[in-house]
XYZ file of C-alpha atoms in Angstrom:
467
model
C 67.208 3.170 23.099
C 64.932 4.970 25.425
C 68.114 7.494 26.451
C 69.297 8.009 23.346
C 65.705 8.964 21.895
C 65.661 11.257 25.401
C 66.239 15.075 24.918
C 66.404 15.249 28.796
C 69.125 12.313 28.943
C 71.046 14.407 26.529
C 71.125 18.019 27.811
C 72.251 16.328 31.505
C 75.122 14.614 29.119
C 75.663 18.243 28.734
C 75.855 18.985 31.685
C 78.084 16.224 32.667
C 80.770 16.755 30.024
C 81.344 19.926 31.183
C 81.965 17.704 34.600
C 84.190 15.710 33.170
C 86.055 17.869 31.150
C 86.795 19.816 34.838
C 87.502 16.236 36.094
C 89.884 15.015 33.518
C 91.907 18.770 34.295
C 91.653 17.693 38.204
C 93.392 14.447 36.749
C 96.484 16.743 34.930
C 96.019 18.782 38.280
C 96.548 16.142 40.912
C 99.106 14.001 39.071
C 101.283 17.113 37.627
C 103.968 16.854 40.358
C 104.838 12.944 38.691
C 106.394 14.932 35.474
C 107.164 18.594 37.618
C 108.840 17.320 40.394
C 112.209 15.281 38.670
C 112.345 17.470 36.173
C 112.769 20.692 38.178
C 115.319 18.148 40.947
C 117.587 17.083 37.868
C 120.674 18.664 37.411
C 121.084 17.517 33.777
C 117.651 19.658 32.983
C 117.641 23.023 31.722
C 115.394 25.686 32.747
C 114.069 25.861 36.287
C 116.315 23.528 39.542
C 114.873 23.326 43.082
C 115.783 21.711 46.105
C 113.805 18.670 47.388
C 112.290 20.985 50.352
C 111.541 23.239 48.042
C 109.532 20.963 45.398
C 108.192 19.411 48.423
C 106.811 22.732 49.498
C 105.936 23.666 45.501
C 103.647 20.101 45.976
C 102.111 21.150 49.495
C 101.324 24.579 48.539
C 98.610 23.498 46.466
C 96.618 21.904 49.424
C 97.386 24.359 51.935
C 96.102 27.255 49.657
C 93.318 24.827 49.446
C 91.795 25.588 53.044
C 91.315 28.719 51.705
C 88.870 27.273 48.457
C 87.061 25.179 51.070
C 86.221 28.188 53.424
C 85.058 30.401 50.549
C 83.376 27.997 47.824
C 80.847 26.583 49.820
C 79.406 30.238 50.549
C 79.921 31.378 46.883
C 77.464 28.378 45.590
C 74.766 29.375 47.965
C 75.086 32.972 46.890
C 76.295 33.406 43.191
C 74.994 29.919 41.811
C 76.693 26.634 40.784
C 77.900 27.859 37.227
C 79.406 31.265 38.473
C 81.570 29.004 40.538
C 82.312 26.123 38.357
C 83.170 28.966 35.568
C 85.695 30.332 38.403
C 87.325 27.348 39.359
C 87.782 26.370 36.066
C 89.517 29.686 36.014
C 91.503 29.411 38.305
C 93.005 26.001 37.338
C 93.649 27.037 33.711
C 95.564 30.459 35.062
C 97.218 27.772 37.122
C 98.292 25.764 34.521
C 99.335 29.102 32.325
C 101.471 30.098 34.971
C 103.073 26.922 34.992
C 104.206 27.152 31.166
C 105.071 30.070 31.420
C 107.502 29.849 35.020
C 111.128 30.875 34.711
C 111.509 30.352 38.724
C 110.899 28.735 41.793
C 108.340 31.737 42.795
C 106.515 31.576 39.742
C 105.953 27.517 40.646
C 104.302 28.317 44.264
C 102.307 31.197 42.769
C 101.106 27.955 40.018
C 100.206 25.700 42.778
C 98.487 27.774 45.181
C 96.120 29.555 42.300
C 95.302 25.907 41.446
C 95.015 25.041 45.134
C 92.499 27.412 45.788
C 90.085 25.197 43.321
C 90.880 21.694 45.587
C 87.482 21.866 46.635
C 86.320 21.202 42.839
C 87.022 17.512 44.309
C 83.798 17.676 46.847
C 81.600 20.563 45.242
C 81.863 19.172 41.975
C 79.719 16.088 42.644
C 77.073 18.041 44.458
C 76.504 19.670 41.063
C 76.051 17.018 39.166
C 73.695 15.442 41.722
C 71.558 18.632 41.478
C 71.495 18.675 37.702
C 71.201 14.770 37.098
C 68.224 12.231 37.334
C 68.002 10.479 40.402
C 68.345 7.247 38.114
C 71.365 8.267 36.737
C 73.557 9.846 38.952
C 74.956 6.810 39.835
C 76.873 6.384 37.084
C 76.936 9.667 35.987
C 79.414 10.576 38.928
C 81.407 7.163 38.578
C 81.971 8.263 34.886
C 82.945 11.756 36.765
C 85.533 9.413 39.149
C 86.879 7.845 36.074
C 87.349 11.455 34.184
C 89.842 12.218 37.118
C 92.201 8.400 36.222
C 91.789 9.330 32.236
C 93.265 12.512 33.254
C 96.239 11.141 35.238
C 96.921 8.947 32.970
C 96.792 11.441 30.180
C 99.485 13.176 32.413
C 101.929 10.319 33.044
C 101.549 9.106 28.789
C 102.422 12.657 27.930
C 105.351 12.504 30.274
C 106.999 10.201 27.755
C 107.844 12.251 25.193
C 107.116 16.148 26.334
C 108.107 18.571 28.603
C 106.135 19.027 31.905
C 106.147 22.916 30.361
C 103.935 21.718 27.148
C 102.298 19.511 29.228
C 100.889 22.676 31.385
C 99.725 24.166 28.354
C 97.622 21.266 27.151
C 96.076 20.521 30.343
C 94.108 24.096 30.104
C 92.458 22.790 27.539
C 90.031 20.644 29.369
C 89.349 23.570 31.033
C 88.205 25.811 28.357
C 86.161 22.854 26.779
C 84.364 22.938 30.271
C 83.798 26.439 30.351
C 82.663 26.779 27.360
C 80.348 24.169 27.683
C 79.038 25.631 31.231
C 77.432 28.472 29.109
C 74.554 26.085 27.225
C 73.287 24.746 30.719
C 70.908 27.154 32.400
C 71.430 27.636 36.663
C 70.704 24.655 39.056
C 66.647 24.226 40.232
C 68.063 23.979 43.544
C 69.683 27.014 44.066
C 66.785 28.853 42.214
C 64.199 27.629 44.281
C 66.563 28.257 47.453
C 66.849 31.901 46.274
C 63.181 32.276 45.905
C 63.792 32.771 42.053
C 60.941 30.076 41.407
C 60.002 31.235 37.733
C 63.074 30.747 36.931
C 63.334 27.328 38.891
C 60.324 26.089 37.249
C 62.001 26.680 33.872
C 65.526 25.070 34.771
C 63.871 22.159 35.489
C 61.400 21.459 32.638
C 64.548 22.277 30.458
C 66.592 19.446 32.583
C 63.564 16.632 33.232
C 60.841 17.801 31.186
C 56.941 18.724 31.891
C 55.570 15.211 32.985
C 53.512 15.326 35.950
C 55.786 13.241 37.688
C 58.260 15.799 37.353
C 55.833 18.772 37.824
C 55.314 16.849 41.369
C 59.179 16.996 41.912
C 59.219 20.250 40.807
C 56.195 20.987 43.610
C 58.068 19.665 46.615
C 61.961 21.142 45.515
C 60.691 24.566 45.512
C 58.183 23.706 48.519
C 60.802 21.998 50.510
C 62.988 24.919 49.873
C 60.549 27.638 50.637
C 60.618 25.521 54.744
C 64.509 26.430 54.103
C 64.450 29.827 53.614
C 62.104 30.295 56.574
C 63.849 28.657 58.910
C 67.550 30.057 57.514
C 65.419 33.445 58.651
C 65.845 32.357 62.049
C 69.727 31.176 62.046
C 71.545 30.887 65.215
C 74.214 32.967 65.584
C 78.215 31.588 65.582
C 78.164 31.529 69.387
C 75.056 28.615 68.941
C 76.909 27.503 65.783
C 80.472 26.496 67.874
C 78.152 24.893 70.421
C 76.430 22.780 68.324
C 79.786 21.991 66.854
C 80.734 20.335 70.278
C 77.442 18.335 70.413
C 77.575 14.501 69.880
C 75.523 14.116 66.709
C 78.026 16.826 64.920
C 81.586 15.166 66.372
C 80.860 11.645 65.682
C 80.417 11.773 62.232
C 83.727 14.128 61.734
C 86.079 11.984 63.829
C 84.601 9.602 61.123
C 85.252 12.148 58.461
C 88.466 12.443 59.826
C 89.644 9.226 59.975
C 87.885 7.845 56.639
C 89.900 10.800 54.945
C 93.249 9.919 56.880
C 92.821 5.876 54.937
C 92.216 7.845 51.840
C 95.405 9.833 51.884
C 97.928 7.318 53.815
C 96.684 3.851 50.899
C 97.953 6.250 48.292
C 94.909 8.078 46.234
C 97.298 11.359 45.753
C 100.635 10.806 46.569
C 100.882 7.556 44.154
C 99.647 9.969 41.432
C 102.120 12.463 42.283
C 105.273 10.497 43.258
C 104.306 6.905 42.084
C 107.085 7.594 38.750
C 109.856 8.324 41.866
C 108.859 5.222 43.989
C 108.949 2.758 40.589
C 112.407 4.590 39.820
C 113.235 3.730 43.271
C 112.265 0.152 43.068
C 113.355 -0.471 39.893
C 116.447 1.549 38.697
C 114.717 1.981 35.801
C 113.094 5.050 35.070
C 111.588 3.633 31.162
C 110.175 0.467 33.372
C 108.578 2.961 36.322
C 106.918 4.907 33.667
C 105.098 1.909 31.733
C 104.304 0.759 35.369
C 102.671 4.294 36.486
C 100.440 3.993 33.066
C 99.764 0.242 33.665
C 98.230 1.707 37.788
C 96.336 4.546 35.718
C 94.992 2.234 33.768
C 94.068 0.190 36.331
C 92.236 2.638 38.578
C 90.178 3.794 36.014
C 88.819 -0.271 35.271
C 88.856 -0.728 39.537
C 86.388 2.446 39.614
C 84.331 0.894 37.075
C 84.724 -2.502 38.868
C 83.158 -0.726 42.211
C 80.282 0.831 40.917
C 79.063 -3.092 41.095
C 81.310 -3.642 44.021
C 79.438 -0.679 46.157
C 75.962 -1.977 45.655
C 76.535 -5.431 46.539
C 78.514 -5.258 49.626
C 78.509 -3.526 53.168
C 80.014 -0.584 53.853
C 81.768 -1.899 56.845
C 82.839 -5.067 55.240
C 84.083 -3.547 52.009
C 86.221 -1.044 53.828
C 87.710 -3.346 56.590
C 87.679 -6.443 53.869
C 89.754 -4.351 51.018
C 91.248 -2.107 53.688
C 92.942 -5.308 55.588
C 94.402 -5.874 52.112
C 95.672 -3.077 51.415
C 97.869 -2.743 54.493
C 99.513 -5.976 53.875
C 99.977 -5.578 50.811
C 101.500 -1.732 52.089
C 103.581 -4.212 53.993
C 105.347 -6.211 51.695
C 106.287 -3.878 49.460
C 108.116 -2.564 52.343
C 109.308 -6.140 53.128
C 110.057 -6.891 49.807
C 111.936 -3.497 49.445
C 114.104 -3.980 52.443
C 114.618 -7.767 50.960
C 116.028 -6.510 48.453
C 117.782 -3.929 49.244
C 120.125 -6.677 50.631
C 120.237 -8.268 48.067
C 118.492 -11.156 48.661
C 116.164 -10.884 45.924
C 118.166 -11.122 42.092
C 117.305 -9.152 39.238
C 114.920 -11.732 37.815
C 112.395 -10.389 40.633
C 112.535 -6.959 40.043
C 108.804 -7.465 38.844
C 107.333 -8.728 42.282
C 107.637 -5.266 44.057
C 105.551 -3.417 40.812
C 103.419 -5.399 40.534
C 102.315 -5.772 44.366
C 102.164 -1.885 43.680
C 100.065 -2.261 41.319
C 97.519 -4.546 43.039
C 97.501 -2.279 45.526
C 96.526 0.500 43.671
C 93.313 -1.681 42.064
C 92.134 -3.261 45.383
C 92.136 0.744 47.342
C 89.999 1.872 44.486
C 87.812 -0.865 43.946
C 87.004 -0.970 47.631
C 88.623 1.688 49.962
C 88.122 5.060 48.503
C 85.119 4.478 47.052
C 83.248 3.429 50.431
C 84.797 6.407 52.328
C 84.060 8.980 49.748
C 80.468 7.258 49.623
C 80.421 7.220 54.242
C 81.878 10.590 54.365
C 78.743 12.157 52.034
C 76.439 10.527 54.339
C 77.248 10.261 57.894
C 76.600 14.050 58.897
C 73.013 14.809 59.835
C 71.105 17.204 57.646
C 71.246 20.206 60.426
C 75.582 20.213 60.087
C 76.045 18.741 56.606
C 76.956 22.489 55.415
C 79.243 22.250 58.220
C 80.425 19.027 58.215
C 81.532 19.288 54.297
C 83.447 22.541 55.268
C 85.155 21.030 58.271
C 86.147 17.868 56.743
C 86.773 19.511 53.288
C 89.632 21.941 55.848
C 90.626 18.167 57.016
C 91.239 17.509 53.466
C 93.307 20.234 52.614
C 95.522 19.800 56.428
C 96.298 16.071 55.186
C 96.744 16.666 51.577
C 99.090 19.190 52.032
C 100.878 17.183 54.751
C 101.040 14.192 52.082
C 102.313 15.958 49.168
C 104.572 17.921 51.437
C 106.421 14.850 53.786
C 106.256 12.414 51.242
C 109.646 13.106 49.174
C 111.305 13.714 52.537
C 110.247 10.516 54.070
C 111.605 8.665 50.993
C 114.416 10.631 51.364
C 115.181 9.401 54.772
C 113.697 6.459 55.122
C 113.224 4.806 51.816
C 110.399 3.079 50.425
C 110.275 0.761 52.619
C 109.977 3.255 55.404
C 107.318 5.268 53.505
C 104.934 2.662 53.154
C 105.785 1.126 56.557
C 104.438 4.346 57.219
C 101.402 4.559 55.770
C 100.448 0.904 56.116
C 100.554 1.841 60.193
C 98.287 4.771 59.664
C 95.312 2.871 57.380
C 95.631 -0.131 60.329
C 95.751 2.925 63.070
C 92.251 4.252 60.725
C 90.509 1.088 60.020
C 91.006 0.180 64.299
C 89.104 3.172 65.514
C 86.983 3.096 63.012
C 85.865 -0.491 63.650
C 84.493 0.709 67.214
C 82.491 3.696 65.727
C 81.481 3.556 62.031
C 78.101 2.739 61.281
C 76.974 0.175 58.917
C 74.753 3.053 56.275
C 74.027 0.494 52.851
C 70.263 0.720 52.011
C 69.796 2.335 54.852
C 67.876 6.271 54.087
C 69.561 9.605 55.164
C 67.368 9.952 57.583
C 67.909 6.601 59.468
C 71.623 6.879 59.238
C 71.141 10.351 61.290
C 68.696 8.645 64.098
C 71.524 6.100 64.561
C 74.118 8.903 65.191
C 71.836 10.830 67.438
C 70.808 7.303 69.224
C 67.447 7.422 68.200
C 67.146 4.040 66.729
C 68.151 2.548 69.637
C 64.780 3.880 71.717
C 62.917 3.285 69.200
C 64.172 -0.686 69.004
C 63.408 -0.916 73.018
């Protein structure tokens, strides 16, 4: 009841709603290959036709363009502000869907996907924005609602595929981004950005609009301004490019970067993105029935939403390492079971009555991955870099994310054609095993530790203090 009558809750909720609308659009964007690829590969469809190689490049170009976005957007956030960037990524995503809706050739599909790829960095930067605008007590469930919004967008995209064409879906997918842009004009610029740029009067007004002017909030505002004034002074003494490159070779950057890169690989290999894009094709190949595959896809999206909600409780109760290695091991076993049972089915050891076994295993894996593996990976990536390297580390990790995403989107259809579903899950399961094995020796426990304590462990300070 306190929140319902709290005007500042509703003001922060406007920011949350704008971000959630963007995330629904992101869900459409990540899942769109699932409705586009079968249509342009089918010989029976009218309109655009593409080869498997062309279709996979359409999907992969999204990730390659994301590299450019990750290089540009962090700088734009610091110079132009959060609102401009938020509007910009929504505009580019909308233009991409508009090009899809009007496309008449394969090159147009490339242009649409590349245009949207420039916004791929929104997966990383929009949670940062939401964190700056929301109250610390609301930050956790606000970000969880944002994650669920991506799953809702994916569910809507896969459901619409039952009765709409891919062009109609693309036209509809513009709507969430337009709504997000409209709501962005309502809220003020981020107080953190205004303080960082020395606009302290505007920072005061923005912070008061979002949080109020109670003594506690005034103290938080004073601390924010004092911290950013100190950082502005440090920025004047910034190291040159040569020193920055030297620091990137130091242990306190390399270790968290390797951890973040391995976690990103695990996220990709366990199916976070290729299952959104190719789940219909995977399940159609297994069941031999597109209708069954479509309903299983909707079930997978629904399970993802439930799993993300459950993960809010699980990640608060369990240690990061234990949760990652437990759910990661279960996921690997389920992926290998999928591979094994697909082989047995292809050799007619399984009868038609067992057609549901493999889809059920895949759906169970989707649930396990979204309950534990994905939330832990993203949580640790956000915690592991020392403050000094946080900006550089986020950019470098984002580039790794874009490259791996592009590789997965490009090669998953080709791997499926060459090795079948059994080979695809076997290969990706092996990659998860490799990632977990390496992380077992280098991953620090981060649960219930401050960012400073995590940084001290990375730098080796903790050991010195204990001795």
